[in-house]
CSV table of C-alpha atoms in Angstrom, one decimal:
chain,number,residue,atom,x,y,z
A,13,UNK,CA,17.6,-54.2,7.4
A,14,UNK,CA,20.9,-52.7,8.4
A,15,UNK,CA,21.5,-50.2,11.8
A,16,UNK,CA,21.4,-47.0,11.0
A,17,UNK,CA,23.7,-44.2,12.8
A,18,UNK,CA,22.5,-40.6,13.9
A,19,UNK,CA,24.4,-39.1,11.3
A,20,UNK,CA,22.9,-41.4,8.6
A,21,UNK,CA,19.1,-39.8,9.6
A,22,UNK,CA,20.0,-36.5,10.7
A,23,UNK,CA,18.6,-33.3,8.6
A,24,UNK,CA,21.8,-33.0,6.9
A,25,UNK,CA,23.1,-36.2,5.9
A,26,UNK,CA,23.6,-36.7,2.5
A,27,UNK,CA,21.6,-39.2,0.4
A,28,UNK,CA,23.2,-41.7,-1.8
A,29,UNK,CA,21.5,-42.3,-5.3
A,30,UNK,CA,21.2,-42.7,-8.5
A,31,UNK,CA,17.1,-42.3,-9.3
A,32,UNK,CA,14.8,-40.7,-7.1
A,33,UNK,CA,10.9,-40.7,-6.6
A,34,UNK,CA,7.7,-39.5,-4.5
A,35,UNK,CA,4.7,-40.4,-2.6
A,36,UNK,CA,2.6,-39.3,-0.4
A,37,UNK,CA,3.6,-42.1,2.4
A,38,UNK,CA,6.4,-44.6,2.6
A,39,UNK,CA,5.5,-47.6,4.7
A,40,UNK,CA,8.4,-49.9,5.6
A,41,UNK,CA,8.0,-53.5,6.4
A,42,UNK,CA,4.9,-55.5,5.0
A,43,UNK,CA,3.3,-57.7,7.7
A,44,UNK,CA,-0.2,-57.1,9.2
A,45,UNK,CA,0.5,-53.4,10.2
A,46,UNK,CA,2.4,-51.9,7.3
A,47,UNK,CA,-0.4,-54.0,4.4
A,48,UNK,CA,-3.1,-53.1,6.4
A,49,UNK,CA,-1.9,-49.3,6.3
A,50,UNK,CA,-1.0,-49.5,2.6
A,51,UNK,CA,-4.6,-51.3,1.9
A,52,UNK,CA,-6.2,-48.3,3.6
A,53,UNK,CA,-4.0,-45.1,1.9
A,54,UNK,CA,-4.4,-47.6,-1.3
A,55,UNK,CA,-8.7,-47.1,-1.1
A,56,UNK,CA,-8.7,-43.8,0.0
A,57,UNK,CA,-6.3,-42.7,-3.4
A,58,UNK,CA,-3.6,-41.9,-1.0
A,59,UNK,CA,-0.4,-42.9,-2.8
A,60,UNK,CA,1.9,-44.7,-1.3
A,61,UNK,CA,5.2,-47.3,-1.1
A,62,UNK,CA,5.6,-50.3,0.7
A,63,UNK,CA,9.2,-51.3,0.6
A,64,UNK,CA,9.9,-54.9,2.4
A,65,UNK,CA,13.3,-56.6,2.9
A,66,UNK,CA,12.0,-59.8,2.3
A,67,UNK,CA,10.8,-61.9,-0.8
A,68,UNK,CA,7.1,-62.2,-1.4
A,69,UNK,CA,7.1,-66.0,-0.7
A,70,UNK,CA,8.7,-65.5,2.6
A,71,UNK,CA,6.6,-63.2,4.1
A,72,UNK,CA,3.5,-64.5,2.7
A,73,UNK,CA,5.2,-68.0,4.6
A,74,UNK,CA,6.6,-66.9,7.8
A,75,UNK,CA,4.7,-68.5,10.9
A,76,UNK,CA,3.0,-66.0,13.1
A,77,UNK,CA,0.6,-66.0,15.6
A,78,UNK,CA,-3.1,-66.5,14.4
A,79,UNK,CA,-5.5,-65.6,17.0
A,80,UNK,CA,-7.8,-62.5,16.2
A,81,UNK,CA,-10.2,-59.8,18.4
A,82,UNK,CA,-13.2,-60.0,16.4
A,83,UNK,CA,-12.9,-56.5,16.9
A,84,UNK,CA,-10.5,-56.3,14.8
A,85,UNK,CA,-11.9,-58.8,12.3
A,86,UNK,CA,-14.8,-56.4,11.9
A,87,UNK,CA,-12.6,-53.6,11.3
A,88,UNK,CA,-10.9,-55.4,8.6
A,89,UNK,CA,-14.5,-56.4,7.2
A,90,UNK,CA,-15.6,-52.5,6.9
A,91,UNK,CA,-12.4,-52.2,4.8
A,92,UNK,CA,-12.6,-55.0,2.5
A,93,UNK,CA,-10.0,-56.6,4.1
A,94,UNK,CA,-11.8,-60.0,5.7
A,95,UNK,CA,-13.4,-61.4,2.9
A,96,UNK,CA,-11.0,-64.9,3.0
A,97,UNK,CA,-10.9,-64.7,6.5
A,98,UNK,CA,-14.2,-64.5,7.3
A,99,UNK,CA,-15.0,-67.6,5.0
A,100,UNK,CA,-11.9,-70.0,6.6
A,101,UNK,CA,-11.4,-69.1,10.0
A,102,UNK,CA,-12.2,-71.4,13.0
A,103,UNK,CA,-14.4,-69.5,15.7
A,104,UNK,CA,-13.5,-70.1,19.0
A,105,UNK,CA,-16.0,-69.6,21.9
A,106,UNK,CA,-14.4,-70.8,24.7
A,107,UNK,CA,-10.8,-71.9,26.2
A,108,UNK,CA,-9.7,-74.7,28.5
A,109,UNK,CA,-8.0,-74.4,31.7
A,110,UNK,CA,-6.5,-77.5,33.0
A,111,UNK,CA,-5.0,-77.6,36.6
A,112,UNK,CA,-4.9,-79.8,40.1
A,113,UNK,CA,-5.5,-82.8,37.5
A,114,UNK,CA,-8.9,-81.4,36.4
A,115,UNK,CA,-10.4,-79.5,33.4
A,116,UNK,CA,-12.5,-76.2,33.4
A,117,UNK,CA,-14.0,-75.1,30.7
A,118,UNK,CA,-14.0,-71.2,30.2
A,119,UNK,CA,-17.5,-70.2,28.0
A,120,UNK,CA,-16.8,-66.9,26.9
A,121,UNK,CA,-19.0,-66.8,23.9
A,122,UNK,CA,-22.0,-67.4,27.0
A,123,UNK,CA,-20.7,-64.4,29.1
A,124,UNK,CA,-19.8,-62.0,26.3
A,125,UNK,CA,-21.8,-62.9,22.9
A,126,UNK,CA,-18.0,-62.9,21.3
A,127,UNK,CA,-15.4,-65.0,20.0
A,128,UNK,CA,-12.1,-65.4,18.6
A,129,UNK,CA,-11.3,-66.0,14.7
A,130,UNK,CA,-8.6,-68.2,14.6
A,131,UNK,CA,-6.5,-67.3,11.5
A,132,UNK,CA,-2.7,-67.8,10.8
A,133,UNK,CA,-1.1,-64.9,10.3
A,134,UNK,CA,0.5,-66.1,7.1
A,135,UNK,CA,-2.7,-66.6,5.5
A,136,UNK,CA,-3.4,-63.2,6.4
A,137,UNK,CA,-0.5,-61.4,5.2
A,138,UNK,CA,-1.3,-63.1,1.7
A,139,UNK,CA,-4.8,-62.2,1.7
A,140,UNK,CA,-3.7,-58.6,2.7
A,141,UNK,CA,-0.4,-58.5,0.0
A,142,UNK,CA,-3.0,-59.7,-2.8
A,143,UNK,CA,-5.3,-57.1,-2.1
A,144,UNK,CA,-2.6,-54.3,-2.1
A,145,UNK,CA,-0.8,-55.6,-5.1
A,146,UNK,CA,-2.7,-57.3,-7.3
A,147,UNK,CA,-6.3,-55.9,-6.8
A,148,UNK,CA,-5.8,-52.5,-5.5
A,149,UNK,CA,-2.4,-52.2,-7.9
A,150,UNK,CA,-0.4,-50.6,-5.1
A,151,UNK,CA,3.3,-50.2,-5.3
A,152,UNK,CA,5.2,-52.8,-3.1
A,153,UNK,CA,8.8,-53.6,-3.4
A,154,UNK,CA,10.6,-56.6,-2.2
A,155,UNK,CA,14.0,-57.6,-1.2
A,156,UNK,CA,15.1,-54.2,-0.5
A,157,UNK,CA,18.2,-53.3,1.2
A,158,UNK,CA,20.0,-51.0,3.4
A,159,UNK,CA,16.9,-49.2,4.1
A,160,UNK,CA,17.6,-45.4,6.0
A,161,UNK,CA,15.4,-42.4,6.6
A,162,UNK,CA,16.0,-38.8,5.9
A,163,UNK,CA,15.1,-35.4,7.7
A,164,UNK,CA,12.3,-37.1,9.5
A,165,UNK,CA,12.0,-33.1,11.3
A,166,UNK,CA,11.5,-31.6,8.2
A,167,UNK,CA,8.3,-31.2,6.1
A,168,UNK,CA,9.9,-33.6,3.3
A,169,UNK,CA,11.5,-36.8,4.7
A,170,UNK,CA,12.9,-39.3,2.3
A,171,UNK,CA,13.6,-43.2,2.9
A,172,UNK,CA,16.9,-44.7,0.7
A,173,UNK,CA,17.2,-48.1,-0.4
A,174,UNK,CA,19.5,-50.5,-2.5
A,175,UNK,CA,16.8,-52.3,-5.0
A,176,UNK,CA,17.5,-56.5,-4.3
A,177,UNK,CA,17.4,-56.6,-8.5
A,178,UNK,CA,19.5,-53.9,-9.5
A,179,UNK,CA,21.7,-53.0,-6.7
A,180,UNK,CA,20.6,-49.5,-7.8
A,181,UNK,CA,20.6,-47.1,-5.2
A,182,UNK,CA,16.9,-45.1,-4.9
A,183,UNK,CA,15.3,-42.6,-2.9
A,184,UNK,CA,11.5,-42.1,-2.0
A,185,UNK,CA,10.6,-38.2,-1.1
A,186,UNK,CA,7.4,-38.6,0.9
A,187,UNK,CA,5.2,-36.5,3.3
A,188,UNK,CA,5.0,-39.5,6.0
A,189,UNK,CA,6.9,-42.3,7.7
A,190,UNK,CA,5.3,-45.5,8.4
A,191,UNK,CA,7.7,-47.5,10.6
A,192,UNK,CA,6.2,-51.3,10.5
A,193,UNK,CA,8.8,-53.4,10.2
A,194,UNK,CA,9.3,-55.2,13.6
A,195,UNK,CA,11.2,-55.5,16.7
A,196,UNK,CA,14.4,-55.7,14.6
A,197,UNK,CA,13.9,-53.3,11.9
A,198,UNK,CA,15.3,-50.0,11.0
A,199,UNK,CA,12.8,-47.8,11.8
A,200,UNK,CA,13.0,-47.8,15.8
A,201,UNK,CA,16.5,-47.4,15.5
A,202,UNK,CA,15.7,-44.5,13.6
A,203,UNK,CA,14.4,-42.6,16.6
A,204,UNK,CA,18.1,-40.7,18.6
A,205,UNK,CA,17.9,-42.1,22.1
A,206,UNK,CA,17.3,-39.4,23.3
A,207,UNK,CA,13.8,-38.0,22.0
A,208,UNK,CA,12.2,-41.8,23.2
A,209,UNK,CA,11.6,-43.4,26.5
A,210,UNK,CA,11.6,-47.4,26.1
A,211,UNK,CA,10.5,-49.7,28.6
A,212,UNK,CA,11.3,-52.8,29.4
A,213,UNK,CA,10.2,-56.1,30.7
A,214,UNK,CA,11.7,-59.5,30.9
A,215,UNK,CA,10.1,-62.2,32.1
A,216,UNK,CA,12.5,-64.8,33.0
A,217,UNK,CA,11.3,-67.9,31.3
A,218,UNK,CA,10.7,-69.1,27.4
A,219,UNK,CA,8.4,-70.7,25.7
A,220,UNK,CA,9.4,-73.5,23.1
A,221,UNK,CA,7.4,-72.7,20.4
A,222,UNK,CA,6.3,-76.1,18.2
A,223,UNK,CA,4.4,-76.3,15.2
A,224,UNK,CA,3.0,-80.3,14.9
A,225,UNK,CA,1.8,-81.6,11.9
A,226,UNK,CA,-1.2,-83.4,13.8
A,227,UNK,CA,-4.9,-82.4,14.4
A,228,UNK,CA,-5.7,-80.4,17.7
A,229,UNK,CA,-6.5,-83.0,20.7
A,230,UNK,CA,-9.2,-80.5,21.7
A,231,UNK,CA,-11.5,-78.2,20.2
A,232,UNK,CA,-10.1,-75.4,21.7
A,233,UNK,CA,-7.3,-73.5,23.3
A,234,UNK,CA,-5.7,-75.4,26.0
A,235,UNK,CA,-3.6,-73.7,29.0
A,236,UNK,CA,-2.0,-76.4,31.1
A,237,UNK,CA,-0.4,-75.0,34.7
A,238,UNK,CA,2.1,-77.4,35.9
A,239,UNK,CA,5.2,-77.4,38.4
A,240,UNK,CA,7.1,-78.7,35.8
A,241,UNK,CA,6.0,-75.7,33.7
A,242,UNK,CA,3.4,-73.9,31.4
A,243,UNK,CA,2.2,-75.9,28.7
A,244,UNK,CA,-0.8,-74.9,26.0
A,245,UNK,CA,-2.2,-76.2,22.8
A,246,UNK,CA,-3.6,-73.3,20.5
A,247,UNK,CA,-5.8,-75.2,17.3
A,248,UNK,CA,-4.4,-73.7,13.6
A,249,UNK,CA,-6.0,-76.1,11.3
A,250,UNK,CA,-7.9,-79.2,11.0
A,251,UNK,CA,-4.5,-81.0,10.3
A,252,UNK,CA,-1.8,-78.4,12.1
A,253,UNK,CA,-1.5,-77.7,16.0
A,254,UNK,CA,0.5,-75.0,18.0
A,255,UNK,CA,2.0,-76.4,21.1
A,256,UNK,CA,3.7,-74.0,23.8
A,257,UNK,CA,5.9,-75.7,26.4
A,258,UNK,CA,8.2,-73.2,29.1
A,259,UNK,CA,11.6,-73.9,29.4
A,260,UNK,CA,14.4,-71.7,30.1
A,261,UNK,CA,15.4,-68.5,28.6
A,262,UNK,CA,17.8,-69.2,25.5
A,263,UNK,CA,17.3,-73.0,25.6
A,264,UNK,CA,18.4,-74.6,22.9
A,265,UNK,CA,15.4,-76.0,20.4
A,266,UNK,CA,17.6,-79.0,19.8
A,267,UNK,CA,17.7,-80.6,22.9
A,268,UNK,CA,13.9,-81.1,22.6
A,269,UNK,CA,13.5,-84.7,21.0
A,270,UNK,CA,10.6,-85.4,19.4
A,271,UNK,CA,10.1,-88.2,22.7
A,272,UNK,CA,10.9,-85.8,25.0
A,273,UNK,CA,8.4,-82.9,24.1
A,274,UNK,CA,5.4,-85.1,23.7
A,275,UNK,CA,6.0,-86.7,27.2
A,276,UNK,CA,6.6,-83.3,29.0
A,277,UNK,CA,3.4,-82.1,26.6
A,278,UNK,CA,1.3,-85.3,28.3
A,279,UNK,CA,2.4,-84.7,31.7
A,280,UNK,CA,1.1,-80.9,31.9
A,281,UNK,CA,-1.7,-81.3,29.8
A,282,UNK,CA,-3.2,-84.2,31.9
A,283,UNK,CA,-6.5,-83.8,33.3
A,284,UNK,CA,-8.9,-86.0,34.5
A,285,UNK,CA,-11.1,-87.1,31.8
A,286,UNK,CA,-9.0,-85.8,29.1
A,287,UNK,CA,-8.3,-87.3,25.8
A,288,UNK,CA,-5.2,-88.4,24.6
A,289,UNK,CA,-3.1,-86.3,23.0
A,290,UNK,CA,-3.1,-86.9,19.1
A,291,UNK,CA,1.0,-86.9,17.9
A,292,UNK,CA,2.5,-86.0,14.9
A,293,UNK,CA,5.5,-84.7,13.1
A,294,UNK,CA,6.7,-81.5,14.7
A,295,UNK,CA,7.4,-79.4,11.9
A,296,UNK,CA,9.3,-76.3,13.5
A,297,UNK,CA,10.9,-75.7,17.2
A,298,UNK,CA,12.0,-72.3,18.0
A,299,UNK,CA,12.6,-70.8,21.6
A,300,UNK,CA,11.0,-68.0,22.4
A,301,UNK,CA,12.2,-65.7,25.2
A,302,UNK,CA,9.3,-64.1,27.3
A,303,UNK,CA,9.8,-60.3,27.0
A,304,UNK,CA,7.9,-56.9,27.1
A,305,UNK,CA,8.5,-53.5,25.9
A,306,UNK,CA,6.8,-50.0,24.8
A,307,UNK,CA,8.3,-47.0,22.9
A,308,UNK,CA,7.2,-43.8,23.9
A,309,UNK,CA,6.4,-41.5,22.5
A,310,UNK,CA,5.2,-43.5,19.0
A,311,UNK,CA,6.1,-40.5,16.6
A,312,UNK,CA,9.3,-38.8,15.6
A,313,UNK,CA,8.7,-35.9,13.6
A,314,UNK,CA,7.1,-37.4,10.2
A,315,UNK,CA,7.7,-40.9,11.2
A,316,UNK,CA,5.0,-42.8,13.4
A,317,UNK,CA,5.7,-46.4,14.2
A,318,UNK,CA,3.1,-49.3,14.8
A,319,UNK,CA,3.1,-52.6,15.5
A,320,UNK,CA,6.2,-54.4,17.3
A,321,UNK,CA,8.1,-51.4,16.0
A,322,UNK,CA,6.7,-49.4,18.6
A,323,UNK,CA,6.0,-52.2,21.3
A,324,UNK,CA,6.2,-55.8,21.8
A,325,UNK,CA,4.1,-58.2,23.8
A,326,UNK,CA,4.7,-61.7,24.4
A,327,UNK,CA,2.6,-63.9,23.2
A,328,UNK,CA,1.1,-65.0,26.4
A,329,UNK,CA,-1.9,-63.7,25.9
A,330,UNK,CA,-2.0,-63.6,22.0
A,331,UNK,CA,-2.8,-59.9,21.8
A,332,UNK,CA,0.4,-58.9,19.1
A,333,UNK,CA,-1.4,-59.2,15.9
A,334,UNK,CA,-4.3,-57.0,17.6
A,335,UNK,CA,-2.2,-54.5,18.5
A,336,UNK,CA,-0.4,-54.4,15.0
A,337,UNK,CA,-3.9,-53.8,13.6
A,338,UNK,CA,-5.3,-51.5,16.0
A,339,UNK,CA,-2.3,-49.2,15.4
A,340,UNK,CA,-2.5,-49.3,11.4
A,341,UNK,CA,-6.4,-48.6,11.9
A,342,UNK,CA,-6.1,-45.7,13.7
A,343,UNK,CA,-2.7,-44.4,11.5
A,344,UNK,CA,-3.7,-45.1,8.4
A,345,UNK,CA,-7.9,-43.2,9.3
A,346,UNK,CA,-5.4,-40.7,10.6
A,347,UNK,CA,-3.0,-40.0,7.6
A,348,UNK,CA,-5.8,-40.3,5.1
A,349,UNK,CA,-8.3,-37.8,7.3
A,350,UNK,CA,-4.9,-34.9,6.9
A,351,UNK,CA,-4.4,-35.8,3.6
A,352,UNK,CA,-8.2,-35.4,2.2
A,353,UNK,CA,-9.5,-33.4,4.7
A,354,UNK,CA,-6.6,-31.2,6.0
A,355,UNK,CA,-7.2,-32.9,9.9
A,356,UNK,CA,-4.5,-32.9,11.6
A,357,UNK,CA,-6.0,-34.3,14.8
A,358,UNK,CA,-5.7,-38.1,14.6
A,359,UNK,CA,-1.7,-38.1,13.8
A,360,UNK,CA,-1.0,-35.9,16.5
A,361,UNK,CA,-3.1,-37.7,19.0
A,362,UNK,CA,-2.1,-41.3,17.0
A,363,UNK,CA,0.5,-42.3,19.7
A,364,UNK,CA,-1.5,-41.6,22.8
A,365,UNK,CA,-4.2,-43.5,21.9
A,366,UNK,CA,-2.3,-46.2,20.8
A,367,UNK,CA,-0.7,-46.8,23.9
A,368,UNK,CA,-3.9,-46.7,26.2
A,369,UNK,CA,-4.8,-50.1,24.4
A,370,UNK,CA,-1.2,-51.2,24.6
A,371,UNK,CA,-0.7,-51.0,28.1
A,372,UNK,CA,-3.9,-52.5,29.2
A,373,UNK,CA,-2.2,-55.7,27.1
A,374,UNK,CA,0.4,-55.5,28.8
A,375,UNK,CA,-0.6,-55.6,31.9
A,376,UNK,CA,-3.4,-58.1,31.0
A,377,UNK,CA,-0.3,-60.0,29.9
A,378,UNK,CA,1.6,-60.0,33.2
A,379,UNK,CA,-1.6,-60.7,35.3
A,380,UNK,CA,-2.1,-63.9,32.9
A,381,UNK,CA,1.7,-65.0,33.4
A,382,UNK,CA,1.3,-65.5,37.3
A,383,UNK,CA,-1.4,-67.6,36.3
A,384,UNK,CA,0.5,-69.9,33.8
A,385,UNK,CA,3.9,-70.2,35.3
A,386,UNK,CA,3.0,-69.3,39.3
A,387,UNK,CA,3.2,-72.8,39.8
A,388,UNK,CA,6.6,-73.4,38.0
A,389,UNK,CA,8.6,-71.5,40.4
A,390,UNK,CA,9.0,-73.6,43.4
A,391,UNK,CA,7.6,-70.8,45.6
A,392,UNK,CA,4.6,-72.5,47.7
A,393,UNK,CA,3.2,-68.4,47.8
A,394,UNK,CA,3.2,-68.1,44.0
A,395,UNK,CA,1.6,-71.5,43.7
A,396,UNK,CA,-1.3,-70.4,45.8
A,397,UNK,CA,-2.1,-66.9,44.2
A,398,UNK,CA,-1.7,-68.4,41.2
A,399,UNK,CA,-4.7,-70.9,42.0
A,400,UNK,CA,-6.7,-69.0,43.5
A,401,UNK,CA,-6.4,-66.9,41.1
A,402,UNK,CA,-7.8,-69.9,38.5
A,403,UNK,CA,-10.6,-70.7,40.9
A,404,UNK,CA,-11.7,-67.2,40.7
A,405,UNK,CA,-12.7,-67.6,37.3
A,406,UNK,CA,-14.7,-70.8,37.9
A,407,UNK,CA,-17.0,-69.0,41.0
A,408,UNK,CA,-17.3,-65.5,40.3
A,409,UNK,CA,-19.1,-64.3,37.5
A,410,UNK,CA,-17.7,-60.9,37.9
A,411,UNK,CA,-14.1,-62.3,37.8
A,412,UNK,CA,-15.4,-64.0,35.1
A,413,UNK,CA,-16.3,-60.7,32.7
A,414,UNK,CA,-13.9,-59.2,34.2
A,415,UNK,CA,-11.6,-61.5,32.2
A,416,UNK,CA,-13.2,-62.4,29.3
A,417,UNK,CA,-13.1,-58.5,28.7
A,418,UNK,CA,-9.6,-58.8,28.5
A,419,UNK,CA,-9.3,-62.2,27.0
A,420,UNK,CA,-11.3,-60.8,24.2
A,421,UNK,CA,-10.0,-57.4,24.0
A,422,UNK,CA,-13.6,-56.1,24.3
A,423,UNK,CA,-13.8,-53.0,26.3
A,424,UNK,CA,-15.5,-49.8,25.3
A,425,UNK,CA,-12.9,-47.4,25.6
A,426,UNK,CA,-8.9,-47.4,26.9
């Protein structure tokens, strides 16, 4: 979706169309955050729009990540939303660390009593598109264009669009703003610079992200620490793996032969007792630079972003798709409790609780990437936190909660 300029949003610009509607809410972008919002407006007879730039087939297709907080799978349950999921998806109890040529297991299902659903995201999305679309009959339109918001300070903001089938110009009058359409999406940009503090993080590294068509060489996730660099193996299906490998910021997919990733995946995965790793067909490479930020404050007058359109995390500790839910949970409770009820509380105390959970990720996040990559750096000091660090894990078991609280996303309150 197109850049939008102050002038384009401001309370006087002027609105280019040629038919005009209304609803009570207009949520942009249709991954997890903005389906799970309209899902929850849809149930509670809150009317709403869900307008996405892309085709159906594409989002319902696009890889993602695919580990989820049970948590958050619960949350989905309560709504309706986890019937498929709770069916299909793997549950994973526990996580291997392999480092200093040895293997230790991680048992956090025997600490905790919880687990990980593992998921992909795609499968989600199509679960969460049918539900919206077909069952609930909510209003979603694809292949939009050219989206731009409207006298987001006033009491009636409006989002304009070019329809992908007409080219007709259209406008949607609405109450609320629900800015879920990404990193890259118009919403953010919607926000002048000057009413929003962002902050940012870069870690230095990337991660080559591979998708193998091969069965997982272990039964769980795998977190290699090397000198050579971070490698992990994270299980999607019975006949599909996701492999991680670092390698330098903007490196070019390319370079990575077939040959060459499976030999650096074998050196950093190697562990005493370990079995081999089971190849395949690598079926996508992508590079993925290692970088934070948060947007604060997460609402601008009528709009209220969620999901990576208010922060991103980097998927080293695989907490994005939580955080995309957690935010449409507590938005979507929130719109519907002013709209039935006349509550006002939850939207204007949405952003603030948001971000409590948000930054204990991200700092969860940075703790975890010592661990990964300390040994990567050449720097004998790093090397050493970063172990002992590891060997924490395995001889304190209040390291160990300590951890798996994180890990799992699990504590009572942020």
């Amino acid at each position: 979706m197109g850049r939008m300029t102050d002038a384009e949003t401001g309370p006087n610009s002027p609105i280019p169309h040629r038919t005009s509607g209304s609803a009570s809410v207009v949520v942009v972008g249709a991954g997890p955050a903005g389906l799970t919002v309209g899902n929850i407006l849809r149930a509670a007879g809150v009317d709403c729009v869900v307008l996405e730039c892309e085709t159906r087939t594409f989002v319902e297709s696009r890889p993602r990540a695919g580990v989820i907080e049970e948590w958050a799978v619960h949350a989905l349950d309560r709504r309706g939303l986890a019937t498929n999921l709770l069916d299909r998806a793997e549950r994973h109890t526990a996580c291997e660390f392999r480092f200093a040529g040895e293997r230790h297991h991680f048992r956090y299902a025997e600490l905790t009593g919880q687990h990980h659903f593992v998921y992909p995201q795609p499968l989600l999305v199509t679960d969460l598109v049918r539900e919206y679309a077909d069952v609930r009959g909510g209003d979603i339109r694809f292949g939009v264009r050219d989206v731009r918001l409207h006298d987001l300070e006033g009491d009636r903001p409006s989002v304009s669009y070019t329809c992908g089938e007409t080219g007709q110009r259209r406008v949607l009058h609405c109450e609320f703003v629900a800015g879920c359409d990404g990193a890259r999406g118009v919403t953010r940009e919607a926000v002048p610079a000057g009413r929003v503090r962002v902050a940012r993080h870069d870690y230095g590294i990337g991660w080559l992200a591979l998708l193998a068509q091969a069965p997982p060489s272990a039964d769980s996730v795998l977190f290699g620490m090397h000198e050579e660099g971070f490698a992990g193996q994270m299980p999607r299906s019975p006949d599909v793996t996701r492999y991680y490998l670092q390698c330098p910021p903007g490196d070019d997919p390319d370079t990575w032969s077939h040959e060459r990733v499976w030999d650096a995946l074998r050196r950093r995965l190697a562990a005493q007792g370990a079995k081999p790793l089971t190849e395949g067909e690598l079926i996508e490479k992508r590079v993925l630079d290692m970088h934070d930020y948060v947007t604060e404050p997460m609402t601008y007058g009528r709009l209220h972003l969620a999901g990576d359109a208010a922060h991103l995390i980097a998927p080293i500790a695989a907490k994005g798709l939580n955080l995309a839910l957690h935010d449409a949970f507590l938005l979507a409770d929130a719109i519907v409790a002013r709209q039935l009820a006349g509550d006002e509380r939850g939207l204007e105390g949405y952003g603030e609780v948001c971000l409590r959970r948000v930054w204990d990720y991200q700092e969860f996040s940075q703790w975890l990437s010592e661990v990964y990559h300390g040994a990567s750096y050449g720097d004998p000091f790093r090397t050493g936190t970063a172990l002992a660090r590891l060997r924490r894990l395995f001889t304190s078991r209040a390291a160990a909660m300590a951890f798996a609280e994180q890990y799992l996303g699990s504590a009572d309150r942020y």
